[in-house]
Short mmCIF file of C-alpha atoms and ligand atoms in Angstrom, two decimals:
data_model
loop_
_atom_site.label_atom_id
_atom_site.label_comp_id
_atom_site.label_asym_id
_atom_site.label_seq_id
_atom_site.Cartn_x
_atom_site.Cartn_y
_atom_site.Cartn_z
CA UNK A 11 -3.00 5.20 -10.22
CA UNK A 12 -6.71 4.93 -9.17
CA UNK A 13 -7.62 2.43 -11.87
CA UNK A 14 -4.67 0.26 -10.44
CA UNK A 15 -5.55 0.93 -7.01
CA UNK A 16 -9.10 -0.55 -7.87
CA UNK A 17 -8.08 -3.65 -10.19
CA UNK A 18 -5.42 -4.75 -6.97
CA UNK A 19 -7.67 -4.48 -4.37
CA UNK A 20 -10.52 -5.92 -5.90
CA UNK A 21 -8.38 -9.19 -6.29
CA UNK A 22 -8.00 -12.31 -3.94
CA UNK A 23 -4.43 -12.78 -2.42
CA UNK A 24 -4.74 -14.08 1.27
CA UNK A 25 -1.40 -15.12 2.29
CA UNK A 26 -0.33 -18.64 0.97
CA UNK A 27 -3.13 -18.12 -1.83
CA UNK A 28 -1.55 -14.93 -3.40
CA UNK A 29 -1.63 -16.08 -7.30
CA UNK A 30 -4.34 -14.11 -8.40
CA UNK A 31 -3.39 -10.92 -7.71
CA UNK A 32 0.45 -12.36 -9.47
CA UNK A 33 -1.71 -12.89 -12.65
CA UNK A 34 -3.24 -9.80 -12.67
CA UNK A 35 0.37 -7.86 -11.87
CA UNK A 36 2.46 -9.90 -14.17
CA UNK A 37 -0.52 -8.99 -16.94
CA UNK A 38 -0.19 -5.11 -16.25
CA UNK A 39 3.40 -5.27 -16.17
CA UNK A 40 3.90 -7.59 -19.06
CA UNK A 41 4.07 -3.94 -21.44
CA UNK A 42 7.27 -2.83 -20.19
CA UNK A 43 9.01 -6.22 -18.67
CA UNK A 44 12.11 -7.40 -19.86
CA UNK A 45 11.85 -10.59 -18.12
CA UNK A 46 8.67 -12.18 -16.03
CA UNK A 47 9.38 -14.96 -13.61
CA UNK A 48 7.74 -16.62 -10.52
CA UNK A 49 9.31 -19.11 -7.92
CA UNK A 50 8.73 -22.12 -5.98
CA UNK A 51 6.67 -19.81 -3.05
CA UNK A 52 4.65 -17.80 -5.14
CA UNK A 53 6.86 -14.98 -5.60
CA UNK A 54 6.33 -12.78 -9.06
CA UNK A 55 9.99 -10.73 -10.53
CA UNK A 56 9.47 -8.08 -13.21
CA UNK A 57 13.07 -7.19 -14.66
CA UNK A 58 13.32 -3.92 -15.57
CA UNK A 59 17.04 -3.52 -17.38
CA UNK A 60 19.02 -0.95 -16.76
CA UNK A 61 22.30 1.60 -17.46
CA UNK A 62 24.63 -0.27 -15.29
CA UNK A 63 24.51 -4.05 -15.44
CA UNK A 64 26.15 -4.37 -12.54
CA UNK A 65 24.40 -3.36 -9.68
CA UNK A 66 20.98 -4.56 -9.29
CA UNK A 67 17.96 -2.64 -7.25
CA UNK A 68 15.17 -4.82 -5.58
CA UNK A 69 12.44 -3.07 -4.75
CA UNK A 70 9.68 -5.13 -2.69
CA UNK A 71 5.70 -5.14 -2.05
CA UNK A 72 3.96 -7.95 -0.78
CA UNK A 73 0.66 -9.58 -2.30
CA UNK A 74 -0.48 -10.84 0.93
CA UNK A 75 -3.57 -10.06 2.95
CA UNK A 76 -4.43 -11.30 6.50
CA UNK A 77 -7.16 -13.87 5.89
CA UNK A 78 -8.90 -16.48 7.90
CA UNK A 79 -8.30 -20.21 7.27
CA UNK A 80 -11.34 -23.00 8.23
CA UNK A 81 -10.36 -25.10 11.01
CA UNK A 82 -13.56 -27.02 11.64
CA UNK A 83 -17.02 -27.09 10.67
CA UNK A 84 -20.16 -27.52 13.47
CA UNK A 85 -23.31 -29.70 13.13
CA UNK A 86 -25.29 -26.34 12.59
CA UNK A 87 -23.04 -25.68 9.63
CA UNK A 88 -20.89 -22.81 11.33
CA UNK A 89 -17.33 -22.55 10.25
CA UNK A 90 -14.63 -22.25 12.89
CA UNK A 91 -12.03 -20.03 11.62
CA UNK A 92 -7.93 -19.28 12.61
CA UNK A 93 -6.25 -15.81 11.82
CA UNK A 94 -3.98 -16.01 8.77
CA UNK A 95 -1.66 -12.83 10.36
CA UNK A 96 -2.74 -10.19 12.27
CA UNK A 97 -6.48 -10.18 12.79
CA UNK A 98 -7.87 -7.51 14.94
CA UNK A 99 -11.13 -8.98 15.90
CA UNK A 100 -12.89 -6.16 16.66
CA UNK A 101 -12.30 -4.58 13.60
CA UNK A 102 -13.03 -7.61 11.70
CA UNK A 103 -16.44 -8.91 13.07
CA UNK A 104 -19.61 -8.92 11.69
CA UNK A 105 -18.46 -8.15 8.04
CA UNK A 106 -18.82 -10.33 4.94
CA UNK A 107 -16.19 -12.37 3.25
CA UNK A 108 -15.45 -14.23 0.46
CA UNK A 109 -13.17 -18.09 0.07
CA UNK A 110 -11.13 -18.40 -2.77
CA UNK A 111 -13.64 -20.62 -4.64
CA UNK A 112 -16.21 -17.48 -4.60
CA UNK A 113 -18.36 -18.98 -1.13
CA UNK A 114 -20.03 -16.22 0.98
CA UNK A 115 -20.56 -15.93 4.10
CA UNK A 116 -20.59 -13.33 7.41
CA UNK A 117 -18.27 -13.45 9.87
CA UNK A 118 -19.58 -12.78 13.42
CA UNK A 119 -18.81 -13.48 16.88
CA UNK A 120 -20.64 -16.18 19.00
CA UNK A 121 -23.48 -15.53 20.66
CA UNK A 122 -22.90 -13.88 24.42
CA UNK A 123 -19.10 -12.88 23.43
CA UNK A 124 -18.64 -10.39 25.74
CA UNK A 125 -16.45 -7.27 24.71
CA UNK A 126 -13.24 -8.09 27.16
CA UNK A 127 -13.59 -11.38 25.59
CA UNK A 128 -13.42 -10.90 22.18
CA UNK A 129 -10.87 -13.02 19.43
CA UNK A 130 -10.58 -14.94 16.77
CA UNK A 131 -11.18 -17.99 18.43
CA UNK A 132 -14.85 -16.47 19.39
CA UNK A 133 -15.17 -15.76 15.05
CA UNK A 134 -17.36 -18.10 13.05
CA UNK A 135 -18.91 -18.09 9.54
CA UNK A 136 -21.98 -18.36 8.71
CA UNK A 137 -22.04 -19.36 5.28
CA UNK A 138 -25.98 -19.84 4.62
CA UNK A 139 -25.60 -23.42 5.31
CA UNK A 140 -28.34 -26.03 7.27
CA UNK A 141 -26.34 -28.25 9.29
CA UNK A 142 -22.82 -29.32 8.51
CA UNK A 143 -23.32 -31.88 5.50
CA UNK A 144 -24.86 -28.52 3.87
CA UNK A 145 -21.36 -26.46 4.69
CA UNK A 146 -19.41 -29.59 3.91
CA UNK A 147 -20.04 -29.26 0.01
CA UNK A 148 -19.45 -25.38 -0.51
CA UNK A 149 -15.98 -25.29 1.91
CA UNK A 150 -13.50 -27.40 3.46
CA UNK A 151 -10.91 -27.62 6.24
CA UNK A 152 -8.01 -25.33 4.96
CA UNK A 153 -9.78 -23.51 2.64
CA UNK A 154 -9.00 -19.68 3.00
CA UNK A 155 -11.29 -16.49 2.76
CA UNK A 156 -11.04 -12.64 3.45
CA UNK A 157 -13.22 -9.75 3.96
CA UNK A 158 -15.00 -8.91 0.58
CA UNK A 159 -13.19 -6.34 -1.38
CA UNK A 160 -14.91 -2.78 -1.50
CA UNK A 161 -13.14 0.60 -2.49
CA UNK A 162 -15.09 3.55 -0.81
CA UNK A 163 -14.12 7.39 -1.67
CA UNK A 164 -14.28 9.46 1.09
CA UNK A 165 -13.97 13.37 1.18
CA UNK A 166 -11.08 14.72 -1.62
CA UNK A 167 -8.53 12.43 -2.54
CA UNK A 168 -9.11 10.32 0.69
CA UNK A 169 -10.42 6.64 0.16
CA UNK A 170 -11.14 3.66 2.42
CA UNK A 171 -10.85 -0.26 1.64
CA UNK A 172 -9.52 -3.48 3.23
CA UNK A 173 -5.63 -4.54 2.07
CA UNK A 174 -4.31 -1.47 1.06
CA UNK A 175 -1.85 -3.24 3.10
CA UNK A 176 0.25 -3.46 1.29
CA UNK A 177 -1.77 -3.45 -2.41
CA UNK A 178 -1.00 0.16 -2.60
CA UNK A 179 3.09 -0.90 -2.34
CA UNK A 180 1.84 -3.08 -5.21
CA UNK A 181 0.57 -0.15 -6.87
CA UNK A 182 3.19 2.41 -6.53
CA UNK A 183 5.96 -0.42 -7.68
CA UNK A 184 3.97 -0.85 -10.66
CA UNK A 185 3.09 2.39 -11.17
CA UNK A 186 7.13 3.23 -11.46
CA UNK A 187 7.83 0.32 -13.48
CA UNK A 188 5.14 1.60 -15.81
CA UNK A 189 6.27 4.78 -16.16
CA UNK A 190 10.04 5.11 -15.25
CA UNK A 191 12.66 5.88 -17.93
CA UNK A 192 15.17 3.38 -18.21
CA UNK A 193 15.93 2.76 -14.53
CA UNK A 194 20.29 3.38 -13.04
CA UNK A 195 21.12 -0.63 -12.55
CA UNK A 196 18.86 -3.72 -13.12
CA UNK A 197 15.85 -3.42 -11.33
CA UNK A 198 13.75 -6.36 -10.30
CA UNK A 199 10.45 -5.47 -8.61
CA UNK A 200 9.67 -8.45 -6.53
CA UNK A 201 5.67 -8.78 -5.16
CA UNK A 202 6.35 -10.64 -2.30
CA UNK A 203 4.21 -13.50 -0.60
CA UNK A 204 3.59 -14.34 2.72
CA UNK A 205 4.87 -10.95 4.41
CA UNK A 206 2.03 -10.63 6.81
CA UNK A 207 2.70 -14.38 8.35
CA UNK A 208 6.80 -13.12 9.32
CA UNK A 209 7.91 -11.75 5.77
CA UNK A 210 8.73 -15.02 4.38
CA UNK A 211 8.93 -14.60 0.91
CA UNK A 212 10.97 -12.15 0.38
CA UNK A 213 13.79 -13.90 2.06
CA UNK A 214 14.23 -16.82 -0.96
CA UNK A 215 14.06 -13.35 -3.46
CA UNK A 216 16.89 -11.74 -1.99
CA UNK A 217 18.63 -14.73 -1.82
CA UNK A 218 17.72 -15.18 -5.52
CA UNK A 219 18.48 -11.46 -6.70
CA UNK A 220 21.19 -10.85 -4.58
CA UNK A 221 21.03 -7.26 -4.62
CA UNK A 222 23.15 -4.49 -4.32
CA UNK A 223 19.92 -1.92 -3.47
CA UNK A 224 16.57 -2.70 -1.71
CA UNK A 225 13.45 -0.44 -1.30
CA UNK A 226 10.67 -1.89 0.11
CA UNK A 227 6.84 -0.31 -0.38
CA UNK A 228 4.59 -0.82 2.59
CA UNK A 229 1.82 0.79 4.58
CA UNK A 230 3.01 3.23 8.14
CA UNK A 231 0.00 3.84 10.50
CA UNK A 232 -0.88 7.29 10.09
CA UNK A 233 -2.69 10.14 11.99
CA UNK A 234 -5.67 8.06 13.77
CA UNK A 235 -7.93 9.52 16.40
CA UNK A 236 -6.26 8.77 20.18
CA UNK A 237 -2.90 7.36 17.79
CA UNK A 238 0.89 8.18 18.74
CA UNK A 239 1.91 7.47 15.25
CA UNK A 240 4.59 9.63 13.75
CA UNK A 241 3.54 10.23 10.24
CA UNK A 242 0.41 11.95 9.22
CA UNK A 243 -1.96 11.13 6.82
CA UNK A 244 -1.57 12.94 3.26
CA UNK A 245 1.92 14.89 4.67
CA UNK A 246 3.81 12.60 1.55
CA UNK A 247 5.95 9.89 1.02
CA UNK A 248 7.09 8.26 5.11
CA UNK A 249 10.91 7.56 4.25
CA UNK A 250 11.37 4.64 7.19
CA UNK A 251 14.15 5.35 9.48
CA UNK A 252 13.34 1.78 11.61
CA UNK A 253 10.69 -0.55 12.54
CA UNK A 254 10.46 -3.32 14.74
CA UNK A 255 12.02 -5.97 12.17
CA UNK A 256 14.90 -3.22 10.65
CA UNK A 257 17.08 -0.11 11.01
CA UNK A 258 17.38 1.43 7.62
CA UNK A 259 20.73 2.06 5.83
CA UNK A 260 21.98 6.23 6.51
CA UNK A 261 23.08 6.27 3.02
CA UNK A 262 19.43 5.25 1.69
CA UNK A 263 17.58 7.65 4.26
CA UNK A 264 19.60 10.26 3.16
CA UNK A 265 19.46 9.62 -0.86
CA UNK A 266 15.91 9.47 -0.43
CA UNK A 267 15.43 12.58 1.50
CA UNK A 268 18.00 14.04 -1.31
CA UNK A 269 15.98 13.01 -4.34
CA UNK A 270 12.85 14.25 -2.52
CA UNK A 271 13.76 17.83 -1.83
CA UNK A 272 15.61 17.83 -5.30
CA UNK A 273 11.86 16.92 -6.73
CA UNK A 274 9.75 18.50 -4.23
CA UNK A 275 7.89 15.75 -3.37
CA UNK A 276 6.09 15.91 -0.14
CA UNK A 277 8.35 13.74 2.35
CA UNK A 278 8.18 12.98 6.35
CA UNK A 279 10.12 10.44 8.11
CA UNK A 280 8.84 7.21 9.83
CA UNK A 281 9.27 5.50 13.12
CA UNK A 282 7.16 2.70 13.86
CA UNK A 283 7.15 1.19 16.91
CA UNK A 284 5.55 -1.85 16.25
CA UNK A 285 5.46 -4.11 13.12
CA UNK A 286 7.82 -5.60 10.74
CA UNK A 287 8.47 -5.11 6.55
CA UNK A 288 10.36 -6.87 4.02
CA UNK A 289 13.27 -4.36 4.35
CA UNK A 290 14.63 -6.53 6.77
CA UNK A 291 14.99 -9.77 4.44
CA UNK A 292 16.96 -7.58 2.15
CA UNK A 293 18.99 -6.53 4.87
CA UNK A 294 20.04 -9.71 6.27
CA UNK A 295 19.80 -12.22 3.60
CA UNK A 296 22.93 -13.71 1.70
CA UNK A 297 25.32 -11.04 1.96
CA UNK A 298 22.68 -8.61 3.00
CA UNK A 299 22.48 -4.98 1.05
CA UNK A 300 21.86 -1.47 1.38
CA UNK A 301 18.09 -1.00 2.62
CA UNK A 302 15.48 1.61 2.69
CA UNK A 303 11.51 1.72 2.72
CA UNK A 304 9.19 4.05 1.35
CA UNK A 305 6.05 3.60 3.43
CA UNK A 306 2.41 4.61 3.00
CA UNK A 307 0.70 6.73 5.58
CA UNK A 308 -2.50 4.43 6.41
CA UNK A 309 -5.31 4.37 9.01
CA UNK A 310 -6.94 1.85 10.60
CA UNK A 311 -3.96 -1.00 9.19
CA UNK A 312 -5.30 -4.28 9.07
CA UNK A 313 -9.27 -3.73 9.44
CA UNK A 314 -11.66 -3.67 6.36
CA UNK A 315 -11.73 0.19 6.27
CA UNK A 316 -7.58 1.04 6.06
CA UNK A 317 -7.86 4.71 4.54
CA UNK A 318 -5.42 6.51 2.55
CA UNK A 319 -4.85 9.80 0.86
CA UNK A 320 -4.40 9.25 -2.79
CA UNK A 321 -2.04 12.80 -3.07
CA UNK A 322 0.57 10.50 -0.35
CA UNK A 323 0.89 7.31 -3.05
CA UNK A 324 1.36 9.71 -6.02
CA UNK A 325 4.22 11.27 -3.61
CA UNK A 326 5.23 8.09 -3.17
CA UNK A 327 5.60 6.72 -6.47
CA UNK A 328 7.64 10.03 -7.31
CA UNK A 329 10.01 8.78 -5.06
CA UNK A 330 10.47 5.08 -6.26
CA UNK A 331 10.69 6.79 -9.54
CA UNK A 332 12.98 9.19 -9.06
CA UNK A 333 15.80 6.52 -7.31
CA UNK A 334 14.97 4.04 -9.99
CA UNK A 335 16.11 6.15 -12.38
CA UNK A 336 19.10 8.55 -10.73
CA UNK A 337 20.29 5.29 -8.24
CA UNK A 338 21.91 5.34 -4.65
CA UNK A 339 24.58 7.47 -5.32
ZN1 ZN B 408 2.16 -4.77 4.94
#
């Protein structure tokens, strides 16, 4: 699961730009796919077949990363930046990032911000350049860029990095399709674009799949120092009850919570109070299904030093695993 965790979040996939990190996916998951496809957004379905024909099981993680798009470019060469999703500027100044085309730069705040003042609109690049005819030929306007990628063990199984929102729901869906036995209905695990910009891919793959089941995979905050979070860092798998964006189906809450103390696998429920997932796409779209979420307890969501405990996604992907292969009922 580590060697995953590392190739996904070393990869580029700011939202809009997420094909990349598809490659890579569809590459690892090519081994055990019964059908690979992509779709007009960016979207990437691995078909797992299964038992029962059908019913079919969607289970969703999004590529995506928040990101910063160029909106203009001074005559000193600075690069004036927008938020691609939810940038927390304190968290994400002074750091280094990366475009798309492999530019560097540092991100930093303009001279004399003062702290109440602090946003994105006070974030520039400096990318190394002279003046702006110098900037002009490494990046343009619209080109895209994150924080550089860094994985960073901390003490036991306990590791820090930017995007393990939601890479790590990338991770534990291909963890299960990699090593699930042949799963209870067709099950298509979709790696959803654009989530973190109002979870807009995964509304044309639900639409597409039509399914009967959908789990989503996504990060919970977890356990941070003056936090009011309800899960905890490295107390297992967070089965969702609700978020702001959905109200998960009784029957999946309680067929997770089943299948977990049937496997002892550490479990602990989730209510968060602010933020959205892709549950809610499978919810509502077409005929809308039966929805659940298996979510990640993470610190520090959305700055370059999210932090996990590794012992919580290997609970987690027990869980996928274990309603992959036994169903909903
Ligand atoms: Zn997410």
């Amino acid at each position: 699961m580590l060697t995953l965790t590392k190739k996904f979040t070393s990869a580029f996939s700011v939202s809009g730009a997420e094909k990349p990190l598809a490659d890579i996916i569809a590459k690892e998951l090519a081994p055990v796919a019964d059908a690979i496809e992509t779709d007009a957004i960016g979207n990437l379905y691995v078909l797992k077949k299964g038992k029962d024909s059908s019913r079919k099981l969607m289970i969703a993680a999004h590529m995506d990363e928040i990101g910063f798009v160029v909106t203009s470019i001074d005559g000193d060469g600075y690069v004036h930046v927008s938020n691609i999703g939810g940038i927390h500027a304190v968290a994400s100044s002074y750091q280094k990032v990366r475009f798309q085309n492999g530019v560097t730069g540092v991100i930093v705040l303009e001279n004399g911000t003062k702290a109440a003042d602090i946003s994105v609109k006070k974030m520039v690049i400096d990318i190394g350049a002279k003046d702006k005819k110098a900037a002009e030929k490494r990046v343009k306007i619209g080109d895209v860029c994150a924080v550089v990628p860094m994985l960073q063990k901390l003490g036991g199984t306990r590791y820090a990095a930017k995007a393990f929102d939601d890479r790590i729901g990338c991770v534990v869906a291909a963890y299960a399709a990699l090593h699930c036995d042949t799963p209870a209905y067709d099950t298509w695990f979709v790696f959803t674009v654009q989530e973190e910009v109002g979870c807009r891919g995964s509304r044309p793959a639900t639409f597409r799949i039509a399914p009967d089941y959908g789990i989503a995979l996504d990060v919970t905050s977890a356990g941070e120092c003056g936090g009011s979070a309800v899960t905890k860092l490295g107390d297992g798998a967070a089965i969702k009850i609700k978020d702001s964006s959905v109200l998960c189906s009784a029957m999946i809450i309680d067929r997770l919570t089943e299948l977990a103390k049937e496997g002892g696998i550490p479990y602990q429920y989730e209510v968060l109070l602010a933020g959205g997932t892709d549950t809610s796409s499978m919810q509502v779209v077409g005929a809308g299904c039966a929805v659940g979420c298996i979510s990640i307890p993470t610190r520090y969501i959305h700055s370059p030093v999210e932090t996990i405990d590794m012992k919580d996604l290997d609970a987690c992907a027990k869980l996928l695993t274990a309603f992959i292969e036994k169903g909903a009922e």
